[in-house]
Amino acid sequence: MTEPTGRRERKKAATRQKIADTALRLFLERGYEAVGIRDVAAEADVAVTTLFAHFASKEALVFERDDDFEQRLTRAVTDRPPREPLLPALRLEIHALVRHCTADGAAPIWRMIEESPALREYEESMRLRHANTLATAIAADPGLPQSPTACRTIARFVIDAYSLAREATDPGSAVDEIFEMIEAAWEAASPSPRAR
Amino acid sequence: MTEPTGRRERKKAATRQKIADTALRLFLERGYEAVGIRDVAAEADVAVTTLFAHFASKEALVFERDDDFEQRLTRAVTDRPPREPLLPALRLEIHALVRHCTADGAAPIWRMIEESPALREYEESMRLRHANTLATAIAADPGLPQSPTACRTIARFVIDAYSLAREATDPGSAVDEIFEMIEAAWEAASPSPRAR
DNA sequence: TCCGAAATGCTAACCGTTAGTGTTACGGTC
DNA sequence: GACCGTAACACTAACGGTTAGCATTTCGGA
């Protein structure tokens, strides 16, 4: 339980970061498909096996920070003040995440992702994981009376909003447009909808 | 344009079918990961390159009939009588598709899919393709005044319904529950929602 | 100080997939 | 009915991501 960040952990983190940085640089310089794992390992001055000890796959090198994404989403649910409605909090978070992805600096990275089928497929599978995590967080909220199916559904819809808005010509307003639809779906899933 | 099914086309279709049947049998007998492409090709008595001339990847061997899925969905949209509302037609189709996947005979196949990350990832990416196709079909309907973003969103939601319902304990009622939410979302996306 | 474990390295392979190059069998044409 | 273009198929060899097996170094804690 002692975590004063010993040298070993620092070195490990440094190695991981060096691999990720090197990989991203090479990918952007020469293109994702044109760079091999052996290239990345050589340039980062580590063994191929070491690279795979830090990253589960070549694609994972690109989505190095996806843990953040997951955490931000679940925290938007769990860290919101009591009695605060769920969806506005999620809408704000999705707005921020979309803005982050569509910022100018991130453009080359996302273009690279769109151009590579392998990266696209990996991201889709990542989103499903995020949706499941989010669904668990929503279902765990005692203030929400919706059914498990409704929770899973809304989680899926929220992740869809992130994905769809990023592709839209005006991402910001797309988030709002889609969230209007999600709000309606959420209300329709409230218990005893006929009693309103 | 002459299509009296010449010998050549018949032989090609037979080869394709033999490969698919052999692959599915081996996968179910020994497990998806335990069977190599070279095994399938040898057992089907074709060259590996021939196998890949018929199927784009190992995973595609399992989802051999996914064209049907796409066609059934788009036809549910385009072939419905004029002025018939969109979502009930889609609900019926999703009901049928879910029933088809959760039938007893299909159980081993879907268990195999759930147990293989590669197959799961492939199916997710397939679903996104289906959602895009469906979105195009919906957006092409002149009787629907919704925005492009709303059409893409609803298409995504409908595919989500299929995916979520299959995992539910009672798939049939899950389809209905999710479609209630989708109907509400669709109405919220109708033009001038403030005028109601 | 020393031991165990974690991190890293090296080699060699496995497996899906593709390029390159022939060969065969069929369909349409004269 | 012979002929030619081409679609289908085969064979070989490789490429690239990924992993197993095993040796080595390096650190943390006892």
XYZ file of C-alpha atoms (C1' of nucleotides) in Angstrom:
452
model
C 0.000 0.000 0.000
C 3.033 2.269 0.110
C 2.815 4.302 -3.052
C 5.522 6.961 -2.937
C 6.123 6.097 -6.561
C 9.348 4.171 -6.340
C 11.922 4.273 -9.043
C 10.591 1.058 -10.544
C 7.126 2.485 -11.131
C 8.548 5.704 -12.479
C 10.729 3.834 -14.924
C 7.832 1.698 -16.006
C 5.653 4.725 -16.615
C 8.488 6.407 -18.501
C 8.965 3.379 -20.735
C 5.269 3.232 -21.452
C 5.151 6.906 -22.299
C 8.214 6.726 -24.483
C 6.657 3.864 -26.454
C 3.358 5.700 -26.862
C 5.003 8.953 -27.893
C 7.313 7.254 -30.351
C 4.454 5.276 -31.846
C 2.223 8.309 -32.318
C 5.047 10.277 -33.868
C 5.914 7.535 -36.342
C 2.259 6.899 -37.163
C 1.690 10.562 -37.967
C 4.924 10.840 -39.911
C 4.591 7.764 -42.114
C 0.996 6.593 -41.677
C -0.410 3.982 -39.340
C -0.277 1.004 -41.669
C 3.173 1.893 -42.970
C 4.727 1.620 -39.525
C 5.380 -1.844 -38.094
C 5.486 -2.889 -34.494
C 9.144 -3.717 -34.939
C 9.747 -0.159 -36.175
C 8.117 1.336 -33.114
C 9.996 -0.939 -30.754
C 13.332 -0.196 -32.420
C 12.746 3.557 -32.430
C 11.663 3.504 -28.781
C 14.682 1.317 -28.035
C 12.758 -1.504 -26.385
C 12.101 -5.122 -27.270
C 8.916 -6.053 -29.071
C 7.870 -8.149 -26.106
C 8.299 -5.151 -23.841
C 6.040 -3.113 -26.073
C 3.358 -5.765 -25.776
C 3.840 -5.877 -22.030
C 2.644 -2.268 -21.952
C 0.050 -2.286 -24.746
C -2.272 -5.110 -25.643
C -2.205 -4.419 -29.364
C -0.936 -2.074 -32.026
C -4.223 -0.183 -31.994
C -4.015 0.335 -28.248
C -0.944 2.492 -28.886
C -3.187 5.084 -30.509
C -5.936 5.055 -27.875
C -3.475 5.240 -25.046
C -5.657 7.496 -22.914
C -9.026 5.831 -23.241
C -9.121 5.110 -19.520
C -9.635 8.830 -19.034
C -12.634 8.747 -21.290
C -14.256 5.994 -19.292
C -13.507 7.646 -15.975
C -14.827 11.033 -17.035
C -18.098 9.485 -18.121
C -18.686 7.451 -15.004
C -17.699 10.376 -12.789
C -20.172 12.593 -14.568
C -22.757 10.158 -13.233
C -21.437 9.329 -9.794
C -19.934 12.689 -8.797
C -22.932 14.820 -9.640
C -24.757 16.492 -6.711
C -27.641 14.497 -5.233
C -31.016 14.986 -6.917
C -29.253 16.549 -9.895
C -30.811 15.074 -13.020
C -28.731 12.554 -14.907
C -28.881 13.625 -18.512
C -27.870 17.290 -18.265
C -24.707 16.186 -16.504
C -23.974 13.675 -19.231
C -24.765 16.206 -21.899
C -22.209 18.606 -20.505
C -19.587 15.894 -20.354
C -20.260 14.731 -23.909
C -20.061 18.328 -25.067
C -16.632 18.641 -23.490
C -15.414 15.327 -24.884
C -16.592 16.119 -28.390
C -14.990 19.531 -28.239
C -11.786 17.879 -27.113
C -11.794 15.462 -30.047
C -12.678 18.014 -32.672
C -10.098 20.537 -31.520
C -7.644 21.613 -34.174
C -4.656 19.928 -32.608
C -6.382 16.549 -32.558
C -7.428 16.665 -36.197
C -4.488 14.714 -37.686
C -4.930 11.939 -35.165
C -8.618 11.531 -35.858
C -8.046 11.659 -39.582
C -5.566 8.845 -39.202
C -8.130 6.852 -37.217
C -10.833 7.386 -39.813
C -8.526 6.243 -42.575
C -7.575 2.974 -40.925
C -10.224 0.231 -40.766
C -8.315 -1.487 -37.988
C -8.363 1.638 -35.833
C -12.020 2.296 -36.566
C -12.966 -1.225 -35.586
C -10.925 -0.956 -32.426
C -12.594 2.275 -31.464
C -16.049 0.824 -32.028
C -15.283 -2.043 -29.737
C -13.928 0.425 -27.194
C -17.149 2.391 -27.289
C -19.160 -0.690 -26.499
C -16.980 -1.230 -23.464
C -17.562 2.365 -22.410
C -21.288 1.974 -22.876
C -21.308 -1.050 -20.611
C -19.289 0.731 -17.953
C -21.594 3.712 -18.141
C -24.642 1.470 -17.929
C -23.311 -0.033 -14.719
C -22.753 3.400 -13.238
C -26.256 4.530 -14.158
C -27.874 1.369 -12.860
C -26.020 1.803 -9.565
C -27.625 5.193 -8.896
C -30.329 4.612 -6.275
C -32.177 7.780 -7.242
C -33.023 6.455 -10.683
C -36.012 4.128 -10.857
C -35.534 3.020 -14.469
C -35.284 -0.637 -15.397
C -31.939 -2.307 -16.103
C -32.781 -2.510 -19.791
C -33.571 1.194 -19.856
C -30.267 1.996 -18.148
C -28.298 -0.055 -20.637
C -30.226 1.539 -23.468
C -29.613 5.088 -22.330
C -25.931 4.375 -21.829
C -25.735 3.096 -25.385
C -27.570 6.161 -26.668
C -25.221 8.527 -24.864
C -22.171 6.863 -26.389
C -23.915 7.021 -29.754
C -24.332 10.751 -29.251
C -20.587 11.107 -28.792
C -19.879 9.068 -31.885
C -22.507 10.675 -34.095
C -21.783 14.244 -33.050
C -18.111 13.885 -33.892
C -19.021 13.088 -37.477
C -21.531 15.904 -37.823
C -20.742 19.160 -39.582
C -21.598 21.111 -36.440
C -20.659 18.786 -33.583
C -21.826 21.118 -30.842
C -25.385 21.509 -32.034
C -25.524 17.830 -32.977
C -24.886 16.943 -29.344
C -27.818 19.117 -28.338
C -30.087 17.739 -31.026
C -29.339 14.134 -30.092
C -29.656 14.801 -26.394
C -33.140 16.210 -26.916
C -34.004 12.813 -28.339
C -32.284 10.978 -25.489
C -34.136 13.047 -22.892
C -37.429 12.065 -24.471
C -36.402 8.410 -24.526
C -35.384 8.593 -20.879
C -38.707 10.066 -19.849
C -40.548 7.416 -21.812
C -38.637 4.819 -19.822
C -39.723 6.260 -16.486
C -41.876 3.917 -14.412
C -45.613 4.037 -15.088
C -45.348 6.245 -18.159
C -49.130 6.099 -18.556
C -49.635 7.839 -15.211
C -48.295 11.207 -16.319
C -27.259 -9.952 -67.903
C -28.113 -13.520 -68.826
C -28.512 -15.264 -65.523
C -29.774 -18.773 -66.225
C -27.208 -19.811 -63.657
C -24.432 -21.208 -65.791
C -22.269 -24.006 -64.563
C -19.551 -21.558 -63.607
C -21.739 -19.601 -61.228
C -23.162 -22.776 -59.753
C -19.701 -24.124 -59.086
C -18.633 -20.871 -57.515
C -21.634 -20.805 -55.213
C -21.058 -24.445 -54.315
C -17.428 -23.762 -53.433
C -18.419 -20.827 -51.282
C -21.054 -22.831 -49.498
C -18.767 -25.773 -48.959
C -16.184 -23.491 -47.378
C -18.737 -21.835 -45.128
C -20.289 -25.125 -44.047
C -16.926 -26.726 -43.378
C -15.768 -23.713 -41.398
C -18.864 -23.571 -39.222
C -18.699 -27.292 -38.543
C -15.040 -27.171 -37.536
C -15.557 -24.038 -35.435
C -18.387 -25.675 -33.510
C -16.515 -28.949 -33.147
C -13.172 -27.617 -31.938
C -13.776 -23.960 -31.095
C -13.234 -20.871 -33.208
C -9.738 -20.010 -32.031
C -8.575 -23.619 -32.166
C -9.270 -23.898 -35.889
C -6.853 -22.286 -38.322
C -7.563 -20.955 -41.754
C -5.301 -23.643 -43.172
C -7.409 -26.276 -41.397
C -10.603 -24.971 -42.935
C -9.087 -24.751 -46.402
C -7.671 -28.280 -46.195
C -10.935 -29.750 -44.903
C -12.934 -27.959 -47.591
C -10.325 -29.089 -50.129
C -9.523 -25.651 -51.489
C -6.440 -23.461 -51.424
C -6.105 -20.805 -48.761
C -6.139 -18.126 -51.440
C -9.417 -19.496 -52.756
C -10.931 -19.250 -49.314
C -9.952 -15.602 -49.132
C -11.348 -15.024 -52.600
C -14.777 -15.904 -51.179
C -14.492 -14.450 -47.673
C -12.694 -11.307 -46.675
C -11.565 -12.619 -43.322
C -11.781 -15.527 -40.928
C -14.583 -13.829 -39.035
C -16.602 -13.343 -42.199
C -16.899 -17.129 -42.393
C -19.128 -17.019 -39.338
C -21.288 -14.083 -40.423
C -21.765 -15.503 -43.875
C -25.379 -14.317 -44.173
C -25.107 -10.776 -42.911
C -26.203 -9.369 -46.260
C -29.653 -10.712 -45.475
C -29.710 -8.763 -42.251
C -28.933 -5.510 -43.998
C -31.459 -6.123 -46.762
C -34.258 -7.052 -44.397
C -33.739 -3.853 -42.449
C -33.657 -1.523 -45.416
C -36.660 -3.259 -46.988
C -38.607 -2.824 -43.801
C -38.152 0.888 -44.456
C -38.488 1.123 -48.217
C -41.126 -1.563 -48.858
C -43.625 -0.401 -46.273
C -46.922 1.011 -47.569
C -47.013 4.777 -48.110
C -47.947 6.843 -45.071
C -47.288 3.835 -42.876
C -45.293 5.040 -39.861
C -41.626 4.124 -39.803
C -40.988 2.768 -36.358
C -43.716 0.125 -36.046
C -42.410 -1.444 -39.232
C -38.882 -1.462 -37.850
C -40.095 -2.808 -34.535
C -41.704 -5.763 -36.230
C -38.561 -6.485 -38.195
C -36.309 -6.254 -35.143
C -38.686 -8.566 -33.300
C -38.330 -11.121 -36.063
C -34.554 -10.786 -36.254
C -34.117 -11.122 -32.506
C -36.357 -14.161 -32.430
C -34.298 -15.641 -35.221
C -31.033 -15.145 -33.329
C -32.304 -16.400 -30.001
C -33.881 -19.542 -31.439
C -32.655 -22.768 -29.909
C -30.813 -23.971 -32.985
C -28.746 -20.799 -33.166
C -27.647 -20.929 -29.540
C -24.280 -22.688 -30.016
C -23.294 -20.274 -32.741
C -24.049 -17.208 -30.678
C -22.313 -18.694 -27.669
C -19.238 -19.160 -29.825
C -19.472 -15.545 -30.957
C -19.780 -14.239 -27.412
C -16.753 -16.229 -26.327
C -14.461 -14.916 -29.052
C -13.297 -11.302 -28.781
C -12.412 -11.293 -32.468
C -15.929 -12.319 -33.454
C -17.497 -9.831 -31.075
C -15.417 -7.009 -32.445
C -16.279 -8.020 -35.976
C -19.963 -8.073 -35.210
C -19.816 -4.644 -33.622
C -18.206 -3.209 -36.688
C -20.831 -4.972 -38.817
C -23.591 -3.361 -36.798
C -22.183 0.083 -37.417
C -22.237 -0.643 -41.125
C -25.850 -1.745 -40.846
C -26.727 1.399 -38.927
C -25.244 3.540 -41.671
C -27.118 1.661 -44.378
C -30.323 1.976 -42.425
C -29.707 5.672 -41.877
C -29.384 6.189 -45.607
C -32.645 4.343 -46.235
C -34.452 6.406 -43.617
C -33.035 9.685 -44.856
C -34.142 8.799 -48.393
C -37.805 8.563 -47.382
C -39.472 11.763 -48.630
C -42.340 11.403 -46.157
C -40.062 11.889 -43.177
C -39.189 15.489 -42.337
C -36.527 14.709 -39.727
C -33.040 16.140 -39.976
C -30.097 14.068 -41.250
C -28.654 13.899 -37.766
C -31.973 12.645 -36.410
C -32.136 9.958 -39.087
C -28.636 8.762 -38.343
C -29.428 8.797 -34.632
C -32.619 6.782 -34.970
C -30.867 4.236 -37.174
C -28.196 3.812 -34.526
C -30.840 3.428 -31.833
C -32.683 0.753 -33.796
C -29.519 -1.285 -34.231
C -28.828 -0.818 -30.532
C -32.249 -2.252 -29.823
C -31.344 -5.378 -31.737
C -28.051 -5.723 -29.913
C -29.400 -4.959 -26.445
C -32.502 -7.116 -26.742
C -30.465 -10.156 -27.697
C -28.591 -9.920 -24.412
C -31.696 -9.388 -22.292
C -33.303 -12.143 -20.269
C -36.589 -11.640 -22.112
C -35.568 -10.481 -25.592
C -39.120 -10.017 -26.830
C -40.259 -7.608 -24.162
C -36.883 -5.868 -24.242
C -37.496 -5.000 -27.891
C -40.817 -3.444 -26.936
C -39.373 -1.567 -23.983
C -36.544 -0.099 -26.035
C -38.826 0.787 -28.925
C -41.040 2.796 -26.600
C -37.974 4.867 -25.880
C -37.068 5.127 -29.550
C -40.582 6.250 -30.464
C -40.320 9.041 -27.921
C -36.929 10.057 -29.263
C -38.279 10.084 -32.812
C -41.156 12.329 -31.869
C -38.829 14.674 -30.058
C -36.856 14.962 -33.284
C -39.897 15.984 -35.306
C -39.659 19.474 -36.782
C -40.732 22.350 -34.530
C -41.013 20.286 -31.366
C -41.902 23.444 -29.447
C -45.114 23.839 -31.426
C -46.860 20.818 -29.952
C 22.641 -7.997 2.558
C 20.022 -10.895 0.127
C 15.860 -12.887 -1.926
C 11.759 -12.697 -4.757
C 9.450 -10.475 -8.095
C 8.831 -7.303 -11.648
C 10.593 -5.446 -15.883
C 12.985 -6.149 -19.916
C 15.357 -8.678 -23.532
C 16.176 -12.319 -27.259
C 14.787 -15.994 -30.273
C 11.707 -18.425 -32.707
C 7.652 -19.412 -33.925
C 2.269 -19.187 -34.938
C -1.417 -17.497 -37.622
C -4.203 -14.476 -40.562
C -3.537 -12.382 -44.777
C -1.629 -11.003 -49.323
C 1.332 -10.651 -53.571
C 2.980 -12.903 -57.432
C 2.382 -16.260 -60.794
C 0.588 -20.030 -63.156
C -3.186 -23.281 -64.620
C -7.775 -24.871 -65.582
C -12.548 -24.553 -66.921
C -16.165 -22.181 -68.547
C -19.079 -18.663 -71.528
C -19.729 -16.041 -75.481
C -18.339 -15.355 -80.357
C -17.059 -16.336 -84.955
C -17.408 -26.797 -83.504
C -13.026 -24.304 -82.747
C -11.302 -20.236 -80.294
C -10.304 -16.657 -77.086
C -10.853 -13.918 -72.985
C -11.551 -14.275 -68.381
C -13.148 -15.920 -64.012
C -12.031 -19.363 -60.632
C -8.660 -21.783 -58.470
C -3.925 -23.435 -56.953
C 0.844 -23.021 -55.256
C 4.616 -20.708 -53.048
C 6.522 -17.470 -50.326
C 6.343 -13.951 -47.709
C 4.696 -10.002 -44.448
C 3.188 -8.275 -40.019
C 0.934 -8.651 -35.479
C 1.278 -11.491 -31.621
C 2.933 -14.918 -28.237
C 5.635 -18.652 -25.823
C 9.810 -19.891 -23.669
C 13.579 -18.653 -21.332
C 17.520 -15.658 -19.756
C 18.854 -11.345 -17.543
C 18.686 -7.186 -15.112
C 16.816 -4.166 -11.570
C 14.467 -2.771 -7.975
C 11.720 -3.175 -3.207
C 11.266 -5.124 1.071
C 12.710 -8.362 4.713
